[in-house]
Coordinates of C-alpha atoms and ligand atoms in Angstrom, one line a residue:
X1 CA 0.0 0.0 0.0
X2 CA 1.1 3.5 -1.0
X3 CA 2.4 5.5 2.3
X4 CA 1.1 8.9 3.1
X5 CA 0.4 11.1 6.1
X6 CA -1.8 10.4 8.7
X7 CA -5.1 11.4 8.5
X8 CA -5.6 15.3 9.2
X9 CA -1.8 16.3 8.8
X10 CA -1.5 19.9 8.3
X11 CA 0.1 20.8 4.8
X12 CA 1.3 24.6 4.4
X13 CA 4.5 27.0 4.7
X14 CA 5.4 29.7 6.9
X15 CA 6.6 33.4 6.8
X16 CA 7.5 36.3 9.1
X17 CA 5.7 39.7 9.4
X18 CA 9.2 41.7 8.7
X19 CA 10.6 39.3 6.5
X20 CA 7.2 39.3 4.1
X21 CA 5.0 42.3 4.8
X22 CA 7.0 45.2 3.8
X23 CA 4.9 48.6 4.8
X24 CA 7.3 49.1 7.4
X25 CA 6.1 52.5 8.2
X26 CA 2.8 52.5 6.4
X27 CA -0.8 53.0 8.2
X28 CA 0.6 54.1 11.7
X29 CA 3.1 51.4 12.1
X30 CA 6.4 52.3 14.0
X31 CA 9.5 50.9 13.6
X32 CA 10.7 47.3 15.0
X33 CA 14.3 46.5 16.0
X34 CA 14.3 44.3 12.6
X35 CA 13.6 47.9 10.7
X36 CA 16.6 49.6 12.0
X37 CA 19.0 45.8 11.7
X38 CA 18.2 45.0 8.6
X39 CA 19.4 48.5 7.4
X40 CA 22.8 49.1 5.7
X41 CA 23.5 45.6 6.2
X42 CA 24.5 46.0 2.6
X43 CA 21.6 43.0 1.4
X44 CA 17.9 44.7 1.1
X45 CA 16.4 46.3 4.2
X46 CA 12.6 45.4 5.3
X47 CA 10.8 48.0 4.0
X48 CA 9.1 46.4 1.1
X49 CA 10.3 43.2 1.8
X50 CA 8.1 40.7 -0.5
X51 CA 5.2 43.2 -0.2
X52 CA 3.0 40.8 1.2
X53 CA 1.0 43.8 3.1
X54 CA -0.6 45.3 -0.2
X55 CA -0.4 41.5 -2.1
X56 CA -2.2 39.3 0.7
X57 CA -5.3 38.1 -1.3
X58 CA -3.1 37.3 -4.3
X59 CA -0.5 35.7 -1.7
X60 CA -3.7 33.8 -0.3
X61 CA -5.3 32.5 -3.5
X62 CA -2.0 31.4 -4.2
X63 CA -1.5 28.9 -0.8
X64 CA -5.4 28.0 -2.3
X65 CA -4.0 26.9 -5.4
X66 CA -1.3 25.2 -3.6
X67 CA -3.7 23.2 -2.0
X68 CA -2.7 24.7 1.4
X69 CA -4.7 23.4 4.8
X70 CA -2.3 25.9 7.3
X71 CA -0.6 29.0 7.4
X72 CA 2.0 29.9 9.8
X73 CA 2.7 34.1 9.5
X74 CA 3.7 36.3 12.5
X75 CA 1.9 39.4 14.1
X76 CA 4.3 42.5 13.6
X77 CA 3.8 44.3 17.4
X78 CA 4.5 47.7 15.7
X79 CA 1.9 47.4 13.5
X80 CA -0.6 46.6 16.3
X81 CA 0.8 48.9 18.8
X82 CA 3.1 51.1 17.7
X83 CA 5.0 52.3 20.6
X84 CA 4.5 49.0 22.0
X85 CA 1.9 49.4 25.0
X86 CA -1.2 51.8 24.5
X87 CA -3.1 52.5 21.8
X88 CA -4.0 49.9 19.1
X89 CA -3.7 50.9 16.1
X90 CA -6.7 50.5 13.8
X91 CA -5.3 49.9 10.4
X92 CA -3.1 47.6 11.5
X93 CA -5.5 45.4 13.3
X94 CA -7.6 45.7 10.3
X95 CA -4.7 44.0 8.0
X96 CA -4.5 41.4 10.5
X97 CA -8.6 41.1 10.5
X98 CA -8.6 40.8 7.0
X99 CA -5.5 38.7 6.7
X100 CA -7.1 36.0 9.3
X101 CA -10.6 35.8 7.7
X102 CA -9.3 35.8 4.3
X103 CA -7.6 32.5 5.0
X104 CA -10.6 31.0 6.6
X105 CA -12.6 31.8 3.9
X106 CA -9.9 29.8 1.8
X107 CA -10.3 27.0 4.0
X108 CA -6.3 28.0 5.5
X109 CA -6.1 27.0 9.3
X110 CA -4.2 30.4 10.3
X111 CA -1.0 29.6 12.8
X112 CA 0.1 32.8 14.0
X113 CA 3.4 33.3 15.8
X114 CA 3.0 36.0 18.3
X115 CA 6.7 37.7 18.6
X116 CA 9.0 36.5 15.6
X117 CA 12.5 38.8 16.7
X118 CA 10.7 42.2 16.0
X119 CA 10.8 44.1 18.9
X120 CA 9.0 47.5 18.6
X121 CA 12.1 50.4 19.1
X122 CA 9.8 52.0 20.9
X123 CA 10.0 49.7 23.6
X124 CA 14.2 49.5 22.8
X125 CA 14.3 53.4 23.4
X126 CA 12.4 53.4 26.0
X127 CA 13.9 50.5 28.5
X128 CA 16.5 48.2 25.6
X129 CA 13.6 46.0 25.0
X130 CA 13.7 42.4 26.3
X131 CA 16.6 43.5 28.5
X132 CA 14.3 45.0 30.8
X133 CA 11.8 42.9 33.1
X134 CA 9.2 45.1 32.2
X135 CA 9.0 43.4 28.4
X136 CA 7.4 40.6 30.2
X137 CA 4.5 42.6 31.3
X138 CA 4.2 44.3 27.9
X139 CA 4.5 41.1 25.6
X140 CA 2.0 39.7 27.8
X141 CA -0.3 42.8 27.3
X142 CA -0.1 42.6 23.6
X143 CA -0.4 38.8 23.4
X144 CA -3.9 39.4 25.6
X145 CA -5.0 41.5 22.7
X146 CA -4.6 39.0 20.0
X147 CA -5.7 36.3 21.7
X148 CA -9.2 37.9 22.9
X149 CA -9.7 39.3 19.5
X150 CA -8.6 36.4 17.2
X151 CA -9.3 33.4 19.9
X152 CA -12.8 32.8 18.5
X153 CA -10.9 31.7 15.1
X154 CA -7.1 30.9 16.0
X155 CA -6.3 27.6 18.2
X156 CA -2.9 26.9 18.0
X157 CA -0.6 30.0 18.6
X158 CA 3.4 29.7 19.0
X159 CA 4.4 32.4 21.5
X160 CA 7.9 33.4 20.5
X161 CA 10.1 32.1 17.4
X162 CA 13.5 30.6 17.9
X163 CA 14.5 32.0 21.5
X164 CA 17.4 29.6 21.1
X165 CA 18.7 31.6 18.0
X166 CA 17.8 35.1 20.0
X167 CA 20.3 33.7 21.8
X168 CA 22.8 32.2 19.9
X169 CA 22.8 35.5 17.2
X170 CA 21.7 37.8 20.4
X171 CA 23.1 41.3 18.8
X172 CA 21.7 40.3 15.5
X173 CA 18.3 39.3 16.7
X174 CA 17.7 42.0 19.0
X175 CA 18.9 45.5 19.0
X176 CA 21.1 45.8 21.9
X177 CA 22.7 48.4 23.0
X178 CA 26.7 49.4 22.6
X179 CA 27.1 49.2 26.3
X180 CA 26.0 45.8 26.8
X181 CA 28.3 44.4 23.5
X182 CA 30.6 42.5 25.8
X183 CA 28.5 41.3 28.5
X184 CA 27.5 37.7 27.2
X185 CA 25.2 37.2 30.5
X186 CA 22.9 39.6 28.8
X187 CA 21.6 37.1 26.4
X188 CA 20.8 34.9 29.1
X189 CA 19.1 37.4 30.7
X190 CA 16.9 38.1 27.3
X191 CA 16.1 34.5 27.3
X192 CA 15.0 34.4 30.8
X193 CA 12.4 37.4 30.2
X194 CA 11.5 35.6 27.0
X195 CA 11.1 32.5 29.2
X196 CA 8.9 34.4 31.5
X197 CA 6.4 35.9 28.9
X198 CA 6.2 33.0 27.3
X199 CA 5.0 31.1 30.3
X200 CA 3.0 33.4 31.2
X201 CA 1.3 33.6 27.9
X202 CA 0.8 29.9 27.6
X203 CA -1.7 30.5 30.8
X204 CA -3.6 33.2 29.4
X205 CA -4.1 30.9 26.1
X206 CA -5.4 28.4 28.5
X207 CA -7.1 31.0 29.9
X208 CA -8.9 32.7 27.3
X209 CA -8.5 30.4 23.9
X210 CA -11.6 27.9 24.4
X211 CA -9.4 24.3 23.1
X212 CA -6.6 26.8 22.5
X213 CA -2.9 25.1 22.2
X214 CA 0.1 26.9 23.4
X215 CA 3.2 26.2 21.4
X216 CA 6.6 28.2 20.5
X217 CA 8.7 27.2 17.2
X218 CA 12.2 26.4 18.8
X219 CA 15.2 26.5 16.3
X220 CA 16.5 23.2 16.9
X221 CA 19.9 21.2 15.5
X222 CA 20.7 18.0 16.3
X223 CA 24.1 18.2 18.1
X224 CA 26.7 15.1 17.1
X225 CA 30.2 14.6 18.1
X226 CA 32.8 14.9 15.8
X227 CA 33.9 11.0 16.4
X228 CA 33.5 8.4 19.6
X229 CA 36.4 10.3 21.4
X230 CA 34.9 10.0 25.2
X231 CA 36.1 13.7 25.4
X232 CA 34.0 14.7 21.8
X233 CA 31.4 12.3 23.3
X234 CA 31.1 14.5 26.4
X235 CA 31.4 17.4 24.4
X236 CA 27.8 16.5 22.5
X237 CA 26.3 15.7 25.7
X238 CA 27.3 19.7 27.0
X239 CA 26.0 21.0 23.5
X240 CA 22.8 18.8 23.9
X241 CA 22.1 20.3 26.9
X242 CA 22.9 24.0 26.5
X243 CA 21.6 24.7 23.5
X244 CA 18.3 22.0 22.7
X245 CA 17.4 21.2 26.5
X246 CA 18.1 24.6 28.4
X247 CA 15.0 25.6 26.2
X248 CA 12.6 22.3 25.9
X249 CA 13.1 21.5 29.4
X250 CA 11.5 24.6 30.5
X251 CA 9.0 24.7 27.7
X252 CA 7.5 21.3 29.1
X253 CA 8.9 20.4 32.5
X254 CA 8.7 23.9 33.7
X255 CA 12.1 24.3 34.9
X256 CA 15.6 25.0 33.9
X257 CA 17.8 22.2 32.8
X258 CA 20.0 21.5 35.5
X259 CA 23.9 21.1 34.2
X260 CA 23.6 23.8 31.6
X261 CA 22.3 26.1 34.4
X262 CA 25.2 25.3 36.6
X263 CA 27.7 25.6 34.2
X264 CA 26.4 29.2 33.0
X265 CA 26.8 29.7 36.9
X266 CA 30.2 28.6 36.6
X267 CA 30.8 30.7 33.8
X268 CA 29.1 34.2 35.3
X269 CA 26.6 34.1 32.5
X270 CA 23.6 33.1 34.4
X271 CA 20.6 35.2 34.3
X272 CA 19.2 36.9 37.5
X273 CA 16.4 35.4 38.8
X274 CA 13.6 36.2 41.4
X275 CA 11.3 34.7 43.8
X276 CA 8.2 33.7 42.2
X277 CA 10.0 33.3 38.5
X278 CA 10.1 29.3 39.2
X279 CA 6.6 29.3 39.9
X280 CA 5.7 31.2 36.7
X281 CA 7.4 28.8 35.0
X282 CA 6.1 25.9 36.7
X283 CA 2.4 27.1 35.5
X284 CA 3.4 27.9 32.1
X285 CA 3.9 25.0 30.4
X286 CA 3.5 24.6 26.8
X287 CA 1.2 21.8 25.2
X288 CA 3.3 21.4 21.8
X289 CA 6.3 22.1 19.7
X290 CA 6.9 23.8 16.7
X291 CA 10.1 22.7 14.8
X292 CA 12.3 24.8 12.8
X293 CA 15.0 22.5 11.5
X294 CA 17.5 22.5 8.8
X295 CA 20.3 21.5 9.6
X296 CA 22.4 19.4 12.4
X297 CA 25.7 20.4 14.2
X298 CA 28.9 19.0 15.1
X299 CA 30.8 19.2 17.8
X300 CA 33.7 18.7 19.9
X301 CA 35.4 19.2 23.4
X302 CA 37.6 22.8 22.5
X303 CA 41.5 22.5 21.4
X304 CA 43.5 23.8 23.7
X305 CA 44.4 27.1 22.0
X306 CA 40.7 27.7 21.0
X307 CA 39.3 27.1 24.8
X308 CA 37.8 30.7 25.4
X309 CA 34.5 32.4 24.6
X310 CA 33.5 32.8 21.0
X311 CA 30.3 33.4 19.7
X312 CA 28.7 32.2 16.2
X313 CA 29.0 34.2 12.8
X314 CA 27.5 33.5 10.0
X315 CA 28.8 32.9 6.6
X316 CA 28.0 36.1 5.0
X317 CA 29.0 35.5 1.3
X318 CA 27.4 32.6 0.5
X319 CA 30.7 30.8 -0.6
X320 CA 31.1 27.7 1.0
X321 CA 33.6 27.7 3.9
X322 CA 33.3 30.8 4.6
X323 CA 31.5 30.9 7.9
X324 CA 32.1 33.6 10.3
X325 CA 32.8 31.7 13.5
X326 CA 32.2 28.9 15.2
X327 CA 30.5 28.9 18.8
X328 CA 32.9 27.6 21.6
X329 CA 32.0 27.4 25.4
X330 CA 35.1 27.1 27.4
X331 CA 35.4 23.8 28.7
X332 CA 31.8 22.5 27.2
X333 CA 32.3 22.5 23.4
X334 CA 33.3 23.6 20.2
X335 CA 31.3 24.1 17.0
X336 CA 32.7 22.5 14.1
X337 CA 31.8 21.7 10.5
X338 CA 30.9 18.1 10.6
X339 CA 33.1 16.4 8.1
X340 CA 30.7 13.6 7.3
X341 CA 27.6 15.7 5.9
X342 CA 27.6 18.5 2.9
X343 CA 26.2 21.4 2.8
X344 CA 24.0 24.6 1.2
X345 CA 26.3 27.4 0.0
X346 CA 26.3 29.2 3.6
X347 CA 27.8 26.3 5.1
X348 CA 24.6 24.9 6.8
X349 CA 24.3 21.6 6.6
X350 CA 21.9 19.4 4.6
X351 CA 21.0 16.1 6.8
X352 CA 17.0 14.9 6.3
X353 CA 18.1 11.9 9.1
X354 CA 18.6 14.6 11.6
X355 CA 15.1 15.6 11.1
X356 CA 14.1 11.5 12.3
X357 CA 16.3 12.1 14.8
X358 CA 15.4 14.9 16.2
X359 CA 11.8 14.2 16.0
X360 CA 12.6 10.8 17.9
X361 CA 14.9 12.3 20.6
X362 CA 12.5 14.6 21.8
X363 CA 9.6 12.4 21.7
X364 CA 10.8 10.2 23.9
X365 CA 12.2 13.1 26.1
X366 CA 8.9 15.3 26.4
X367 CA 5.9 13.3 24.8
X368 CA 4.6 16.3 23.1
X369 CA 2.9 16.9 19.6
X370 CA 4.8 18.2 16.9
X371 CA 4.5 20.4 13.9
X372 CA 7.5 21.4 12.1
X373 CA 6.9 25.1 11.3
X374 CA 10.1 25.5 9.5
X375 CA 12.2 23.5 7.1
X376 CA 14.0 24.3 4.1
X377 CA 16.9 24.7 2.1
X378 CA 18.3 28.4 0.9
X379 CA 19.2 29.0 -2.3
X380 CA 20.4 31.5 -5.4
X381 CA 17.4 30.0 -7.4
X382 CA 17.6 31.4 -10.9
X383 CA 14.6 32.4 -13.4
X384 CA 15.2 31.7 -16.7
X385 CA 12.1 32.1 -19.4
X386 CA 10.1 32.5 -16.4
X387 CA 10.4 29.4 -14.7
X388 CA 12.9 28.3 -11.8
X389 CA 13.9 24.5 -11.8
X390 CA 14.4 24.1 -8.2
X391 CA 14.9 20.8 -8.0
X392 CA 17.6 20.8 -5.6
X393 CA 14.9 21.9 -2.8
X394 CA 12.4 19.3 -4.2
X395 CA 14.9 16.5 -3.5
X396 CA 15.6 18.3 0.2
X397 CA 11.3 18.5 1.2
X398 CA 11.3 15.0 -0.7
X399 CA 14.0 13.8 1.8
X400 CA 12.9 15.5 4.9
X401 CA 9.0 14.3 4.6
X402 CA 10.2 10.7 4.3
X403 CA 12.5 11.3 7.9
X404 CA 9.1 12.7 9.5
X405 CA 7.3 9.7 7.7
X406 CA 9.7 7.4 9.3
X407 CA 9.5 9.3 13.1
X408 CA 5.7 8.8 12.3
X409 CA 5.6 5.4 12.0
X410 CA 7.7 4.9 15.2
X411 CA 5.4 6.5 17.0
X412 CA 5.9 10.2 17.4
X413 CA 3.0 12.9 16.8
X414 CA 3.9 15.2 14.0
X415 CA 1.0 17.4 13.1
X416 CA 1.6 19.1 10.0
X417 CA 4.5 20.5 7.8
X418 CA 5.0 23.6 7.4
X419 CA 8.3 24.7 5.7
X420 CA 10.1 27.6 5.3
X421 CA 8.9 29.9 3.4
X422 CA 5.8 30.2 1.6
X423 CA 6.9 32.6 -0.8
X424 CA 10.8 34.1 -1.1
X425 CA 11.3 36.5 1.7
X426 CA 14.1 38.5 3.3
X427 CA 16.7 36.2 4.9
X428 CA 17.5 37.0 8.1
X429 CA 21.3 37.5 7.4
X430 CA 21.5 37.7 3.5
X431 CA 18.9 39.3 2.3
X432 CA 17.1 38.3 -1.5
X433 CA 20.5 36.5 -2.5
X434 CA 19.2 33.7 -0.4
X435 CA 15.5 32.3 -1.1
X436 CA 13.6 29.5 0.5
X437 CA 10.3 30.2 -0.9
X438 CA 7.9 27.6 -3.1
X439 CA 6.7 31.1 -5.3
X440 CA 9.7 33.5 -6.6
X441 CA 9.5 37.0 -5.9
X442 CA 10.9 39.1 -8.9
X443 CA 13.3 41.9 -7.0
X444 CA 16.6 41.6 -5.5
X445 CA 18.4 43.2 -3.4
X446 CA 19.3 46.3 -5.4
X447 CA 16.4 46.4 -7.6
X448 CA 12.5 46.2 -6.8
X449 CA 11.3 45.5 -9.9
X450 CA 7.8 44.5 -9.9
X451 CA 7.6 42.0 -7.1
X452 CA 5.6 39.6 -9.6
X453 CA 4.9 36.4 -7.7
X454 CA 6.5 33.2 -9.8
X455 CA 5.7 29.8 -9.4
X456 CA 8.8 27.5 -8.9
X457 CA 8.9 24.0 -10.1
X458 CA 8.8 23.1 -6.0
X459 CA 5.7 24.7 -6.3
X460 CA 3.9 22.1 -8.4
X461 CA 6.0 19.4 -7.1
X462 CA 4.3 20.6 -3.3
X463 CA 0.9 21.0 -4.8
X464 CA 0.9 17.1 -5.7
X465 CA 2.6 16.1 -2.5
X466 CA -0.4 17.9 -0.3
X467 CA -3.1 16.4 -2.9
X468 CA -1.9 12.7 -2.5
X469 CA -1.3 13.5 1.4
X470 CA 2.3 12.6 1.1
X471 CA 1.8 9.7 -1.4
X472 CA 3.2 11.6 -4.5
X473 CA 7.1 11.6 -2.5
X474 CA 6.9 9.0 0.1
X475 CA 8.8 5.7 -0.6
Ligands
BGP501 C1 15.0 30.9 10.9 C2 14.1 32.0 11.1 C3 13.4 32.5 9.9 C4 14.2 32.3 8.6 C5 15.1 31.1 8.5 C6 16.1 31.1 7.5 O1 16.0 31.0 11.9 O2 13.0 31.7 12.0 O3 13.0 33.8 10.1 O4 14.7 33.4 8.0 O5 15.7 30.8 9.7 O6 17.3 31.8 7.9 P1 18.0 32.8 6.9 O7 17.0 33.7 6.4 O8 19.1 33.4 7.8 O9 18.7 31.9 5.9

């Protein structure tokens, strides 16, 4: 019998608010943090981005065509509240209103992400945003909004995207001021504010949502050691646990995991705690995952003369073996290129067993539901005669699916699949050079053009995979 999904498995892609809507200052919306990064970065700013905001009902019939049952986008703050507590503001809640209803009407189950890295500067001007306790109290003021004024429609709702990369990229992901540039601690301390709203969140969707889920899309990478060494061995078990753990383990046992916390003590890089913030935590606990995964790391104990503090860059250029840094924690491990897997053209690797991995490891760790809510490969995808053969990226989702198949049939819950992107957007650190999306977006970095929305081969390749439920790639 032909394999496919099970019954119900949600089939769509995902986006970002900065990365897609463009209208970065348009209808009373204020800056975000993402605004003021993304420019002079020397790759396109977010400004116009894939002008999503004005192209929404073209973007939509599109996912229809596609055959799409889900949609994963992200509220922009800004747009909703400008100066990030306050006043709403009414045209951007209407985009939202229309945006929401117009993919029910298409029969598009809307996943929203509530905070996905864009930080209103408001909020950064006023008190350095997540820096201060007080962004708890705020992200939980805006998150009350949209979930009493979209909880009648929207069930599942991922709180905050990737804290684990806010953390590892913590001056590229949030705007942090030049004061603060060598204090590492400071990103634990972000994370533990994040931690906080996000818990306390997940109560109010418990709260408020009638069958509402509470999720958060965690950016997750397998960790594997470089080789059986007991030392690289050792090594993977540190990684494992500092950068996939320290952020699950709170997510669903409500409390920190204990060596990576120590060892951060150890280090001076813990994040101040208070009374009561165990207790929040305790109460906050999620009821599933959403996976962002593409690739899988390698690891091993540091070499002597690289044993000190070093913090990931990425590979800007897009020419293999040319990434920025590698991450090292003194005495816990260092980041390496794994030797045994290839990779994209930034150096990330391509490795669809990770994805069965993964899927497994936490599975049996947590016991949660799944939905991966990213997953894709980035590429220079070129449009000749107005087409784009990716089939590089087919044979990447084609790869991937069969890993979650596999996880599937040994036992774990995977929801849906939802890969990254929808449409091409603005990468995160290299801007239109780099595309992910399933529909081409004619502009580049220099040059607008007219944004025209192009159907890649993937596209047609998806569109048969989410007909057949799987059936058209699974072997
Ligand atoms: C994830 C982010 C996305 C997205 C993706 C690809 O970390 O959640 O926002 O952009 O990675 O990354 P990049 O754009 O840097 O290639």
């Amino acid at each position: 019998m032909k394999k496919t999904m099970p019954q119900g498995f949600l089939w769509g892609a995902s986006t970002s608010a900065y990365q897609v809507e463009g209208a970065a200052l348009e209808d009373g919306k204020k800056l975000s943090q993402m605004d003021l990064l993304n420019a002079d970065t020397g790759f396109a700013d977010a400004s116009v981005a894939s002008d999503h905001y004005h192209r929404y009902k073209e973007d939509i019939a599109l996912m229809k065509e596609c055959g799409f049952t889900a949609y994963r986008f992200s509220f922009s703050w800004s747009r909703i509240f400008p100066d990030g507590v306050g006043e709403a503001n009414p045209k951007g809640i209407e985009f939202y209103d229309n945006l929401v209803n117009e993919l029910i009407r298409n029969g598009i189950k809307p996943i929203p992400t509530i905070y996905h890295y864009d930080m209103p500067m408001a909020l950064v001007e006023k008190y350095d945003g997540w820096i201060s306790r007080q962004s708890i109290d705020d992200f939980v003021e805006y998150s009350k909004f949209l979930l009493l004024r979209y909880g009648d429609r929207i069930k599942d709702w991922l709180i905050i995207n990737e804290q684990s990369i806010i953390v590892e990229f913590w001056k590229k992901k949030n705007y942090i001021p030049e004061k603060y540039h060598d204090k590492a601690q400071v990103k634990f301390q972000i994370n533990h504010h994040m931690n906080l709203a996000q818990a306390k969140v997940s109560k109010l969707i418990h709260q408020y949502v009638e069958g509402g889920r509470a999720g958060s899309a965690i950016g997750y990478s397998p960790v594997y050691a470089l080789d059986s060494s007991p030392k690289n061995m050792l090594a993977m078990l540190n990684a494992e646990n500092l950068k996939n753990q320290y952020f699950l383990d709170v997510y669903f046992k409500g409390h920190y995991a204990k060596s990576a916390s120590l060892y951060l003590k150890e280090q001076g890089l813990a994040p101040i705690t208070e009374d009561g913030d165990a207790e929040i935590l305790r109460q906050g606990i999620l009821d599933f995952l959403g996976v962002n995964y593409y690739a899988s790391k390698c690891v091993r104990f540091p070499e002597a003369d690289k044993n000190r503090l070093t913090e990931a860059k990425s590979n800007l250029s897009g020419q293999k073996g040319q990434m920025g840094a590698y991450e090292v924690m003194p005495d816990f491990y260092q980041y390496m290129k794994n030797p045994n897997a290839e990779t994209n053209d930034w150096d990330w690797t391509i490795d669809p067993n990770g994805m069965e991995y993964l899927l497994r490891d936490i599975y049996e760790r947590y016991g949660i539901p799944m939905i991966i809510t990213e997953n894709g490969l980035g590429a220079r995808d070129i449009l000749e005669n107005g087409e784009i053969h990716d089939s590089y990226r087919i044979d990447y989702w084609s790869k991937h699916l069969n890993a979650i198949h596999r996880a599937i049939e040994l036992g774990v819950e995977v929801q849906g699949f939802l890969p990254w992107s929808f449409i091409d957007v603005l990468s995160t650190s290299n801007g239109y050079q780099k595309r992910y999306g399933l529909i081409y977006v004619n502009r580049d970095d220099e040059d607008l053009k007219d944004l025209a929305r192009i159907k890649k081969d993937s596209f047609y390749w998806y569109q048969e995979v989410i007909a057949s439920n799987g059936a058209s790639c699974l072997n």
